[in-house]
Amino acid sequence: MTKPTTISVLAETLRKQSSLSEKKIAKVVAAYKPFPTKHNQVLVRKGDIAKYLYFVEKGYLRVFVTDASGNQFTRFLIEGGMEGTAFPSFISQKISSASVQCVGKAEVLRISYDELQKLYQAVPEFERLYRKVIEMAYVSSIHRIETLISMNSRERYLQLLKEKPKWFQQLPANVIAEYLGITKETLSRLKSAK
Amino acid sequence: MTKPTTISVLAETLRKQSSLSEKKIAKVVAAYKPFPTKHNQVLVRKGDIAKYLYFVEKGYLRVFVTDASGNQFTRFLIEGGMEGTAFPSFISQKISSASVQCVGKAEVLRISYDELQKLYQAVPEFERLYRKVIEMAYVSSIHRIETLISMNSRERYLQLLKEKPKWFQQLPANVIAEYLGITKETLSRLKSAK
DNA sequence: TGATTTTGTTGACATTTATCAACAGCTAAG
DNA sequence: CTTAGCTGTTGATAAATGTCAACAAAATCA
């Protein structure tokens, strides 16, 4: 079990990204509960409803889908300081087509859908903040679509290497490959070709 | 010149997707101005700042990027009843990497970034509605990412044919191909292979 | 620690898709 | 009507990427 040792990252992030008072930050932080996870633990299973939004204190979560042959494809990687879940399921509270899993060990906080609605009432400015979170996530997904439709695997690899060098140190290669939309063999060859 | 003949689609859409009063719907509709367009007119040029959000009354807009060799890639297609623009530029009010263009003839309304902020003040519920628009756009972009990383061109083609059969009747094949992330030759072959 | 599973690399080959070129059909303009 | 341009199709070929298999290295667990 990896127990959260601290919940400071969320508070820090709120201070940086919003102008919420310390009191309100405390309210928000209190609404997110530390959730102990095991190595590679699955947080949302395909077919479940995503009931929680997860804030990553440390490590990574991956959101992935599987095809008929059981191949996995990583839709998103959520790194420390970011939050996410199987989003389409979370906002609609309907069955998820994707799964969410810890990559190795991760420390996360979570807030339920219902608690989040209550938080909007308690801290109205939080709703605007949430909108910003969505906007940012949307912008980064647009960026992702662009690279997927306009670049070949080598260009995507080099771009990610430039934008997220840490990922290559901290994440297993097959996860990176799934994220890039290529096989682990192709990624391995791109690395050695440099 | 294609002059908007009606602005009913926006009002209709607002009635369906929100519980705004008729008075407030009128306010919102009044804030969107008809913008006459020419055949294939470019609304946002790469390098510009996207100053307007466009609502499509009729026809289609395409949001596309170009690579170094001048190849074009369609990031999004905005159909009648939807709104959009070069979104990352619009929300940040920074230079756009993408262009927005009418596909053939289109009838559009537009609202400036500043007007939109004013509209939030005048009609507070509109802000929540806007958040929903973003959420939906985000969800559809997630869907797009999934298909791009997990399906080959034939699977993507068949899925689009199923989800958006009208597009194949109303849009030129090269635009569809760009949207699917394949060449027009490959699309042509997929069609004939069936 | 040693055993076992996971992860990463490499090779041979197959498949998918892009590129380049030629051409037919259609449309718009003079 | 005729020409020029645009759109879509088809063929030949090349390039990119996936698949399958074998193996090496590393991490995990009992």
GROMACS .gro file of C-alpha atoms (C1' of nucleotides) in nm:
model
  448
    1MET     CA    1   0.000   0.000   0.000
    2THR     CA    2   0.117   0.347  -0.080
    3LYS     CA    3  -0.034   0.588   0.167
    4PRO     CA    4  -0.030   0.956   0.085
    5THR     CA    5   0.237   1.113   0.302
    6THR     CA    6   0.126   1.467   0.233
    7ILE     CA    7  -0.155   1.657   0.070
    8SER     CA    8   0.047   1.968   0.005
    9VAL     CA    9   0.055   1.942  -0.375
   10LEU     CA   10  -0.317   2.013  -0.408
   11ALA     CA   11  -0.299   2.316  -0.181
   12GLU     CA   12   0.005   2.446  -0.366
   13THR     CA   13  -0.164   2.401  -0.700
   14LEU     CA   14  -0.472   2.587  -0.583
   15ARG     CA   15  -0.259   2.875  -0.458
   16LYS     CA   16  -0.081   2.900  -0.790
   17GLN     CA   17  -0.380   2.855  -1.020
   18SER     CA   18  -0.645   3.051  -0.839
   19SER     CA   19  -0.698   3.347  -0.614
   20LEU     CA   20  -0.895   3.152  -0.357
   21SER     CA   21  -0.852   3.261   0.004
   22GLU     CA   22  -0.664   3.027   0.238
   23LYS     CA   23  -0.991   2.948   0.408
   24LYS     CA   24  -1.150   2.837   0.085
   25ILE     CA   25  -0.841   2.645  -0.019
   26ALA     CA   26  -0.867   2.461   0.312
   27LYS     CA   27  -1.231   2.380   0.234
   28VAL     CA   28  -1.144   2.245  -0.107
   29VAL     CA   29  -0.847   2.045   0.021
   30ALA     CA   30  -1.064   1.898   0.295
   31ALA     CA   31  -1.313   1.776   0.036
   32TYR     CA   32  -1.048   1.568  -0.140
   33LYS     CA   33  -0.978   1.248   0.053
   34PRO     CA   34  -0.646   1.063   0.048
   35PHE     CA   35  -0.701   0.731  -0.123
   36PRO     CA   36  -0.438   0.463  -0.059
   37THR     CA   37  -0.343   0.269  -0.369
   38LYS     CA   38  -0.158  -0.051  -0.445
   39HIS     CA   39   0.100  -0.094  -0.717
   40ASN     CA   40  -0.076  -0.064  -1.057
   41GLN     CA   41  -0.413  -0.050  -0.888
   42VAL     CA   42  -0.712  -0.004  -1.115
   43LEU     CA   43  -0.921   0.291  -0.998
   44VAL     CA   44  -1.193   0.280  -1.261
   45ARG     CA   45  -1.274  -0.034  -1.453
   46LYS     CA   46  -1.426  -0.032  -1.801
   47GLY     CA   47  -1.799  -0.080  -1.747
   48ASP     CA   48  -1.798   0.105  -1.412
   49ILE     CA   49  -1.926   0.453  -1.362
   50ALA     CA   50  -1.642   0.690  -1.278
   51LYS     CA   51  -1.762   0.814  -0.941
   52TYR     CA   52  -1.448   1.001  -0.845
   53LEU     CA   53  -1.225   1.272  -0.973
   54TYR     CA   54  -0.862   1.197  -0.885
   55PHE     CA   55  -0.592   1.446  -0.799
   56VAL     CA   56  -0.242   1.306  -0.838
   57GLU     CA   57  -0.007   1.402  -0.556
   58LYS     CA   58   0.278   1.185  -0.678
   59GLY     CA   59   0.333   0.944  -0.966
   60TYR     CA   60   0.106   0.895  -1.265
   61LEU     CA   61  -0.235   0.765  -1.359
   62ARG     CA   62  -0.313   0.633  -1.702
   63VAL     CA   63  -0.651   0.638  -1.870
   64PHE     CA   64  -0.671   0.364  -2.129
   65VAL     CA   65  -0.907   0.177  -2.356
   66THR     CA   66  -0.881  -0.177  -2.484
   67ASP     CA   67  -0.980  -0.315  -2.822
   68ALA     CA   68  -1.137  -0.650  -2.908
   69SER     CA   69  -0.797  -0.823  -2.916
   70GLY     CA   70  -0.710  -0.692  -2.572
   71ASN     CA   71  -0.459  -0.432  -2.691
   72GLN     CA   72  -0.441  -0.133  -2.461
   73PHE     CA   73  -0.426   0.229  -2.572
   74THR     CA   74  -0.340   0.508  -2.333
   75ARG     CA   75  -0.578   0.796  -2.387
   76PHE     CA   76  -0.422   1.023  -2.125
   77LEU     CA   77  -0.147   1.031  -1.868
   78ILE     CA   78  -0.218   1.230  -1.554
   79GLU     CA   79   0.095   1.344  -1.377
   80GLY     CA   80   0.157   1.486  -1.031
   81GLY     CA   81  -0.025   1.813  -0.976
   82MET     CA   82  -0.296   1.730  -1.231
   83GLU     CA   83  -0.637   1.583  -1.186
   84GLY     CA   84  -0.845   1.356  -1.400
   85THR     CA   85  -1.055   1.046  -1.433
   86ALA     CA   86  -1.252   0.866  -1.704
   87PHE     CA   87  -1.395   1.200  -1.792
   88PRO     CA   88  -1.686   1.126  -2.025
   89SER     CA   89  -1.821   0.882  -1.768
   90PHE     CA   90  -1.763   1.119  -1.478
   91ILE     CA   91  -1.950   1.414  -1.622
   92SER     CA   92  -2.238   1.206  -1.753
   93GLN     CA   93  -2.233   0.955  -1.463
   94LYS     CA   94  -2.276   0.681  -1.721
   95ILE     CA   95  -2.080   0.363  -1.787
   96SER     CA   96  -1.716   0.418  -1.878
   97SER     CA   97  -1.555   0.278  -2.191
   98ALA     CA   98  -1.214   0.349  -2.042
   99SER     CA   99  -1.022   0.231  -1.736
  100VAL     CA  100  -0.804   0.430  -1.501
  101GLN     CA  101  -0.500   0.275  -1.340
  102CYS     CA  102  -0.200   0.376  -1.131
  103VAL     CA  103   0.128   0.349  -1.315
  104GLY     CA  104   0.334   0.166  -1.054
  105LYS     CA  105   0.308   0.344  -0.722
  106ALA     CA  106   0.102   0.659  -0.703
  107GLU     CA  107  -0.035   0.884  -0.434
  108VAL     CA  108  -0.378   1.022  -0.506
  109LEU     CA  109  -0.661   1.217  -0.354
  110ARG     CA  110  -1.015   1.177  -0.471
  111ILE     CA  111  -1.346   1.355  -0.454
  112SER     CA  112  -1.680   1.202  -0.545
  113TYR     CA  113  -1.911   1.345  -0.806
  114ASP     CA  114  -2.164   1.435  -0.537
  115GLU     CA  115  -1.906   1.598  -0.313
  116LEU     CA  116  -1.788   1.801  -0.610
  117GLN     CA  117  -2.139   1.935  -0.667
  118LYS     CA  118  -2.155   2.029  -0.297
  119LEU     CA  119  -1.821   2.200  -0.325
  120TYR     CA  120  -1.961   2.419  -0.603
  121GLN     CA  121  -2.226   2.536  -0.360
  122ALA     CA  122  -1.985   2.588  -0.071
  123VAL     CA  123  -1.716   2.759  -0.279
  124PRO     CA  124  -1.873   2.925  -0.583
  125GLU     CA  125  -1.539   3.041  -0.722
  126PHE     CA  126  -1.443   2.678  -0.743
  127GLU     CA  127  -1.683   2.628  -1.029
  128ARG     CA  128  -1.496   2.877  -1.241
  129LEU     CA  129  -1.171   2.709  -1.144
  130TYR     CA  130  -1.317   2.378  -1.252
  131ARG     CA  131  -1.412   2.533  -1.584
  132LYS     CA  132  -1.052   2.638  -1.627
  133VAL     CA  133  -0.937   2.285  -1.553
  134ILE     CA  134  -1.167   2.159  -1.826
  135GLU     CA  135  -1.054   2.429  -2.065
  136MET     CA  136  -0.692   2.339  -2.012
  137ALA     CA  137  -0.765   1.971  -2.053
  138TYR     CA  138  -0.954   2.049  -2.371
  139VAL     CA  139  -0.668   2.257  -2.510
  140SER     CA  140  -0.421   1.982  -2.438
  141SER     CA  141  -0.648   1.728  -2.604
  142ILE     CA  142  -0.664   1.950  -2.913
  143HIS     CA  143  -0.287   1.954  -2.916
  144ARG     CA  144  -0.287   1.578  -2.894
  145ILE     CA  145  -0.529   1.544  -3.187
  146GLU     CA  146  -0.311   1.773  -3.394
  147THR     CA  147   0.001   1.570  -3.338
  148LEU     CA  148  -0.185   1.246  -3.407
  149ILE     CA  149  -0.328   1.360  -3.740
  150SER     CA  150  -0.033   1.562  -3.866
  151MET     CA  151   0.284   1.386  -3.751
  152ASN     CA  152   0.441   1.048  -3.809
  153SER     CA  153   0.561   0.835  -3.521
  154ARG     CA  154   0.914   0.976  -3.525
  155GLU     CA  155   0.791   1.334  -3.512
  156ARG     CA  156   0.550   1.253  -3.232
  157TYR     CA  157   0.828   1.078  -3.041
  158LEU     CA  158   1.066   1.372  -3.077
  159GLN     CA  159   0.797   1.620  -2.976
  160LEU     CA  160   0.707   1.426  -2.663
  161LEU     CA  161   1.075   1.385  -2.578
  162LYS     CA  162   1.105   1.762  -2.594
  163GLU     CA  163   0.780   1.846  -2.414
  164LYS     CA  164   0.783   1.575  -2.148
  165PRO     CA  165   1.142   1.453  -2.099
  166LYS     CA  166   1.056   1.337  -1.747
  167TRP     CA  167   0.803   1.090  -1.876
  168PHE     CA  168   1.080   0.895  -2.046
  169GLN     CA  169   1.263   0.864  -1.717
  170GLN     CA  170   0.965   0.791  -1.500
  171LEU     CA  171   0.729   0.583  -1.712
  172PRO     CA  172   0.771   0.236  -1.862
  173ALA     CA  173   0.826   0.240  -2.236
  174ASN     CA  174   0.512   0.048  -2.321
  175VAL     CA  175   0.299   0.315  -2.155
  176ILE     CA  176   0.476   0.586  -2.355
  177ALA     CA  177   0.430   0.382  -2.672
  178GLU     CA  178   0.058   0.339  -2.608
  179TYR     CA  179   0.029   0.710  -2.550
  180LEU     CA  180   0.207   0.786  -2.877
  181GLY     CA  181  -0.019   0.543  -3.059
  182ILE     CA  182   0.264   0.312  -3.166
  183THR     CA  183   0.390  -0.029  -3.061
  184LYS     CA  184   0.664  -0.072  -2.803
  185GLU     CA  185   0.886  -0.222  -3.073
  186THR     CA  186   0.855   0.087  -3.291
  187LEU     CA  187   0.931   0.310  -2.993
  188SER     CA  188   1.236   0.103  -2.910
  189ARG     CA  189   1.363   0.142  -3.266
  190LEU     CA  190   1.300   0.516  -3.264
  191LYS     CA  191   1.504   0.546  -2.947
  192SER     CA  192   1.804   0.357  -3.082
  193ALA     CA  193   1.792   0.538  -3.420
  194LYS     CA  194   1.787   0.863  -3.219
  195MET     CA  195  -2.163   3.648  -5.059
  196THR     CA  196  -2.377   3.421  -4.848
  197LYS     CA  197  -2.589   3.629  -4.618
  198PRO     CA  198  -2.753   3.462  -4.323
  199THR     CA  199  -3.119   3.428  -4.408
  200THR     CA  200  -3.224   3.340  -4.056
  201ILE     CA  201  -3.084   3.323  -3.709
  202SER     CA  202  -3.328   3.068  -3.582
  203VAL     CA  203  -3.085   2.781  -3.537
  204LEU     CA  204  -2.905   2.947  -3.247
  205ALA     CA  205  -3.231   3.026  -3.066
  206GLU     CA  206  -3.355   2.671  -3.122
  207THR     CA  207  -3.032   2.525  -2.991
  208LEU     CA  208  -3.048   2.740  -2.679
  209ARG     CA  209  -3.405   2.632  -2.613
  210LYS     CA  210  -3.310   2.268  -2.644
  211GLN     CA  211  -2.986   2.274  -2.451
  212SER     CA  212  -3.067   2.512  -2.169
  213SER     CA  213  -3.350   2.629  -1.953
  214LEU     CA  214  -3.288   2.995  -2.025
  215SER     CA  215  -3.597   3.217  -2.034
  216GLU     CA  216  -3.707   3.355  -2.372
  217LYS     CA  217  -3.590   3.696  -2.261
  218LYS     CA  218  -3.242   3.571  -2.191
  219ILE     CA  219  -3.233   3.367  -2.508
  220ALA     CA  220  -3.314   3.688  -2.693
  221LYS     CA  221  -3.025   3.862  -2.518
  222VAL     CA  222  -2.785   3.589  -2.613
  223VAL     CA  223  -2.907   3.574  -2.972
  224ALA     CA  224  -2.874   3.951  -2.999
  225ALA     CA  225  -2.512   3.930  -2.893
  226TYR     CA  226  -2.425   3.702  -3.185
  227LYS     CA  227  -2.396   3.902  -3.507
  228PRO     CA  228  -2.463   3.758  -3.853
  229PHE     CA  229  -2.137   3.753  -4.044
  230PRO     CA  230  -2.163   3.726  -4.423
  231THR     CA  231  -1.909   3.489  -4.576
  232LYS     CA  232  -1.778   3.414  -4.923
  233HIS     CA  233  -1.723   3.070  -5.068
  234ASN     CA  234  -1.437   2.902  -4.873
  235GLN     CA  235  -1.369   3.222  -4.682
  236VAL     CA  236  -1.096   3.207  -4.422
  237LEU     CA  237  -1.226   3.333  -4.086
  238VAL     CA  238  -0.913   3.289  -3.878
  239ARG     CA  239  -0.569   3.279  -4.031
  240LYS     CA  240  -0.276   3.097  -3.872
  241GLY     CA  241  -0.081   3.367  -3.689
  242ASP     CA  242  -0.393   3.571  -3.609
  243ILE     CA  243  -0.558   3.585  -3.273
  244ALA     CA  244  -0.899   3.418  -3.282
  245LYS     CA  245  -1.113   3.712  -3.175
  246TYR     CA  246  -1.450   3.553  -3.244
  247LEU     CA  247  -1.646   3.247  -3.151
  248TYR     CA  248  -1.852   3.129  -3.450
  249PHE     CA  249  -2.192   2.969  -3.442
  250VAL     CA  250  -2.275   2.776  -3.759
  251GLU     CA  251  -2.629   2.830  -3.881
  252LYS     CA  252  -2.581   2.634  -4.201
  253GLY     CA  253  -2.295   2.450  -4.369
  254TYR     CA  254  -1.962   2.366  -4.213
  255LEU     CA  255  -1.646   2.528  -4.083
  256ARG     CA  256  -1.317   2.345  -4.074
  257VAL     CA  257  -1.036   2.411  -3.829
  258PHE     CA  258  -0.707   2.301  -3.979
  259VAL     CA  259  -0.331   2.315  -3.934
  260THR     CA  260  -0.062   2.303  -4.199
  261ASP     CA  261   0.279   2.141  -4.181
  262ALA     CA  262   0.610   2.260  -4.324
  263SER     CA  263   0.533   2.108  -4.666
  264GLY     CA  264   0.197   2.283  -4.681
  265ASN     CA  265  -0.012   1.975  -4.617
  266GLN     CA  266  -0.338   2.054  -4.443
  267PHE     CA  267  -0.487   1.858  -4.155
  268THR     CA  268  -0.842   1.914  -4.038
  269ARG     CA  269  -0.850   1.926  -3.661
  270PHE     CA  270  -1.224   1.974  -3.631
  271LEU     CA  271  -1.533   2.010  -3.843
  272ILE     CA  272  -1.803   2.235  -3.702
  273GLU     CA  273  -2.146   2.157  -3.840
  274GLY     CA  274  -2.473   2.347  -3.833
  275GLY     CA  275  -2.598   2.402  -3.479
  276MET     CA  276  -2.249   2.385  -3.330
  277GLU     CA  277  -2.008   2.658  -3.239
  278GLY     CA  278  -1.635   2.678  -3.246
  279THR     CA  279  -1.323   2.862  -3.346
  280ALA     CA  280  -0.947   2.818  -3.311
  281PHE     CA  281  -1.011   2.741  -2.951
  282PRO     CA  282  -0.668   2.750  -2.785
  283SER     CA  283  -0.612   3.092  -2.936
  284PHE     CA  284  -0.958   3.215  -2.844
  285ILE     CA  285  -0.943   3.130  -2.476
  286SER     CA  286  -0.586   3.252  -2.433
  287GLN     CA  287  -0.621   3.541  -2.681
  288LYS     CA  288  -0.282   3.446  -2.816
  289ILE     CA  289  -0.162   3.371  -3.170
  290SER     CA  290  -0.333   3.078  -3.337
  291SER     CA  291  -0.147   2.784  -3.485
  292ALA     CA  292  -0.461   2.683  -3.670
  293SER     CA  293  -0.683   2.841  -3.934
  294VAL     CA  294  -1.061   2.839  -3.960
  295GLN     CA  295  -1.233   2.832  -4.297
  296CYS     CA  296  -1.580   2.791  -4.443
  297VAL     CA  297  -1.627   2.469  -4.634
  298GLY     CA  298  -1.791   2.602  -4.949
  299LYS     CA  299  -2.084   2.822  -4.858
  300ALA     CA  300  -2.168   2.865  -4.492
  301GLU     CA  301  -2.391   3.086  -4.282
  302VAL     CA  302  -2.242   3.190  -3.952
  303LEU     CA  303  -2.297   3.416  -3.654
  304ARG     CA  304  -2.012   3.541  -3.445
  305ILE     CA  305  -1.948   3.692  -3.106
  306SER     CA  306  -1.626   3.859  -3.000
  307TYR     CA  307  -1.423   3.751  -2.699
  308ASP     CA  308  -1.505   4.077  -2.522
  309GLU     CA  309  -1.875   4.053  -2.598
  310LEU     CA  310  -1.875   3.701  -2.463
  311GLN     CA  311  -1.728   3.820  -2.133
  312LYS     CA  312  -2.000   4.085  -2.118
  313LEU     CA  313  -2.260   3.823  -2.188
  314TYR     CA  314  -2.142   3.628  -1.885
  315GLN     CA  315  -2.217   3.935  -1.675
  316ALA     CA  316  -2.552   4.003  -1.836
  317VAL     CA  317  -2.669   3.641  -1.835
  318PRO     CA  318  -2.493   3.452  -1.555
  319GLU     CA  319  -2.656   3.119  -1.646
  320PHE     CA  320  -2.484   3.152  -1.981
  321GLU     CA  321  -2.152   3.088  -1.817
  322ARG     CA  322  -2.266   2.746  -1.702
  323LEU     CA  323  -2.402   2.681  -2.049
  324TYR     CA  324  -2.066   2.776  -2.195
  325ARG     CA  325  -1.901   2.532  -1.956
  326LYS     CA  326  -2.129   2.262  -2.089
  327VAL     CA  327  -2.031   2.352  -2.443
  328ILE     CA  328  -1.667   2.311  -2.349
  329GLU     CA  329  -1.736   1.986  -2.166
  330MET     CA  330  -1.910   1.843  -2.469
  331ALA     CA  331  -1.635   1.959  -2.699
  332TYR     CA  332  -1.381   1.803  -2.464
  333VAL     CA  333  -1.569   1.474  -2.457
  334SER     CA  334  -1.586   1.465  -2.834
  335SER     CA  335  -1.215   1.541  -2.858
  336ILE     CA  336  -1.145   1.251  -2.623
  337HIS     CA  337  -1.346   1.030  -2.853
  338ARG     CA  338  -1.140   1.155  -3.146
  339ILE     CA  339  -0.812   1.080  -2.968
  340GLU     CA  340  -0.932   0.731  -2.890
  341THR     CA  341  -1.015   0.654  -3.249
  342LEU     CA  342  -0.686   0.799  -3.369
  343ILE     CA  343  -0.470   0.595  -3.133
  344SER     CA  344  -0.665   0.272  -3.138
  345MET     CA  345  -0.804   0.227  -3.489
  346ASN     CA  346  -0.655   0.188  -3.834
  347SER     CA  347  -0.777   0.397  -4.125
  348ARG     CA  348  -1.043   0.149  -4.231
  349GLU     CA  349  -1.190   0.128  -3.883
  350ARG     CA  350  -1.189   0.505  -3.850
  351TYR     CA  351  -1.355   0.539  -4.189
  352LEU     CA  352  -1.630   0.290  -4.102
  353GLN     CA  353  -1.692   0.453  -3.766
  354LEU     CA  354  -1.725   0.799  -3.919
  355LEU     CA  355  -1.952   0.663  -4.189
  356LYS     CA  356  -2.175   0.526  -3.916
  357GLU     CA  357  -2.161   0.830  -3.687
  358LYS     CA  358  -2.171   1.107  -3.946
  359PRO     CA  359  -2.322   0.971  -4.268
  360LYS     CA  360  -2.428   1.322  -4.370
  361TRP     CA  361  -2.070   1.440  -4.381
  362PHE     CA  362  -2.000   1.204  -4.669
  363GLN     CA  363  -2.284   1.358  -4.867
  364GLN     CA  364  -2.216   1.718  -4.780
  365LEU     CA  365  -1.840   1.753  -4.759
  366PRO     CA  366  -1.571   1.709  -5.024
  367ALA     CA  367  -1.372   1.389  -4.986
  368ASN     CA  368  -1.041   1.560  -4.924
  369VAL     CA  369  -1.182   1.736  -4.617
  370ILE     CA  370  -1.310   1.405  -4.479
  371ALA     CA  371  -0.972   1.247  -4.550
  372GLU     CA  372  -0.787   1.523  -4.366
  373TYR     CA  373  -1.023   1.480  -4.074
  374LEU     CA  374  -0.958   1.106  -4.065
  375GLY     CA  375  -0.584   1.166  -4.080
  376ILE     CA  376  -0.538   0.985  -4.411
  377THR     CA  377  -0.477   1.087  -4.772
  378LYS     CA  378  -0.758   1.135  -5.019
  379GLU     CA  379  -0.624   0.840  -5.221
  380THR     CA  380  -0.651   0.608  -4.922
  381LEU     CA  381  -1.003   0.729  -4.851
  382SER     CA  382  -1.100   0.671  -5.213
  383ARG     CA  383  -0.969   0.315  -5.193
  384LEU     CA  384  -1.150   0.250  -4.866
  385LYS     CA  385  -1.474   0.364  -5.027
  386SER     CA  386  -1.440   0.137  -5.329
  387ALA     CA  387  -1.329  -0.162  -5.118
  388LYS     CA  388  -1.636  -0.097  -4.902
  389DT     C1'  389   1.824  -1.496  -0.250
  390DG     C1'  390   1.635  -1.726  -0.628
  391DA     C1'  391   1.247  -1.780  -0.912
  392DT     C1'  392   0.922  -1.573  -1.188
  393DT     C1'  393   0.717  -1.224  -1.422
  394DT     C1'  394   0.753  -0.800  -1.657
  395DT     C1'  395   0.997  -0.492  -1.967
  396DG     C1'  396   1.287  -0.378  -2.346
  397DT     C1'  397   1.557  -0.495  -2.764
  398DT     C1'  398   1.639  -0.686  -3.209
  399DG     C1'  399   1.548  -0.944  -3.646
  400DA     C1'  400   1.261  -1.113  -4.028
  401DC     C1'  401   0.869  -1.044  -4.251
  402DA     C1'  402   0.384  -0.884  -4.357
  403DT     C1'  403   0.068  -0.523  -4.387
  404DT     C1'  404  -0.081  -0.069  -4.410
  405DT     C1'  405  -0.054   0.366  -4.586
  406DA     C1'  406   0.179   0.742  -4.842
  407DT     C1'  407   0.368   0.915  -5.260
  408DC     C1'  408   0.381   1.009  -5.734
  409DA     C1'  409   0.175   0.995  -6.171
  410DA     C1'  410  -0.183   0.957  -6.505
  411DC     C1'  411  -0.634   1.035  -6.618
  412DA     C1'  412  -1.159   1.091  -6.623
  413DG     C1'  413  -1.552   1.368  -6.495
  414DC     C1'  414  -1.736   1.780  -6.354
  415DT     C1'  415  -1.769   2.282  -6.292
  416DA     C1'  416  -1.693   2.760  -6.364
  417DA     C1'  417  -1.541   3.136  -6.657
  418DG     C1'  418  -1.434   3.352  -7.073
  419DC     C1'  419  -1.841   2.592  -7.675
  420DT     C1'  420  -1.398   2.551  -7.501
  421DT     C1'  421  -1.047   2.581  -7.175
  422DA     C1'  422  -0.870   2.559  -6.730
  423DG     C1'  423  -0.907   2.413  -6.280
  424DC     C1'  424  -1.077   2.122  -5.926
  425DT     C1'  425  -1.218   1.659  -5.746
  426DG     C1'  426  -1.198   1.192  -5.728
  427DT     C1'  427  -1.016   0.741  -5.900
  428DT     C1'  428  -0.671   0.400  -6.003
  429DG     C1'  429  -0.205   0.190  -6.057
  430DA     C1'  430   0.282   0.121  -5.940
  431DT     C1'  431   0.595   0.168  -5.603
  432DA     C1'  432   0.819   0.311  -5.172
  433DA     C1'  433   0.818   0.403  -4.697
  434DA     C1'  434   0.641   0.348  -4.243
  435DT     C1'  435   0.473   0.068  -3.906
  436DG     C1'  436   0.288  -0.363  -3.714
  437DT     C1'  437   0.330  -0.857  -3.605
  438DC     C1'  438   0.555  -1.249  -3.442
  439DA     C1'  439   0.938  -1.463  -3.235
  440DA     C1'  440   1.349  -1.498  -2.969
  441DC     C1'  441   1.609  -1.339  -2.621
  442DA     C1'  442   1.829  -1.021  -2.267
  443DA     C1'  443   1.774  -0.730  -1.877
  444DA     C1'  444   1.535  -0.566  -1.493
  445DA     C1'  445   1.193  -0.562  -1.143
  446DT     C1'  446   0.898  -0.802  -0.820
  447DC     C1'  447   0.768  -1.133  -0.507
  448DA     C1'  448   0.768  -1.551  -0.234
   0.00000   0.00000   0.00000
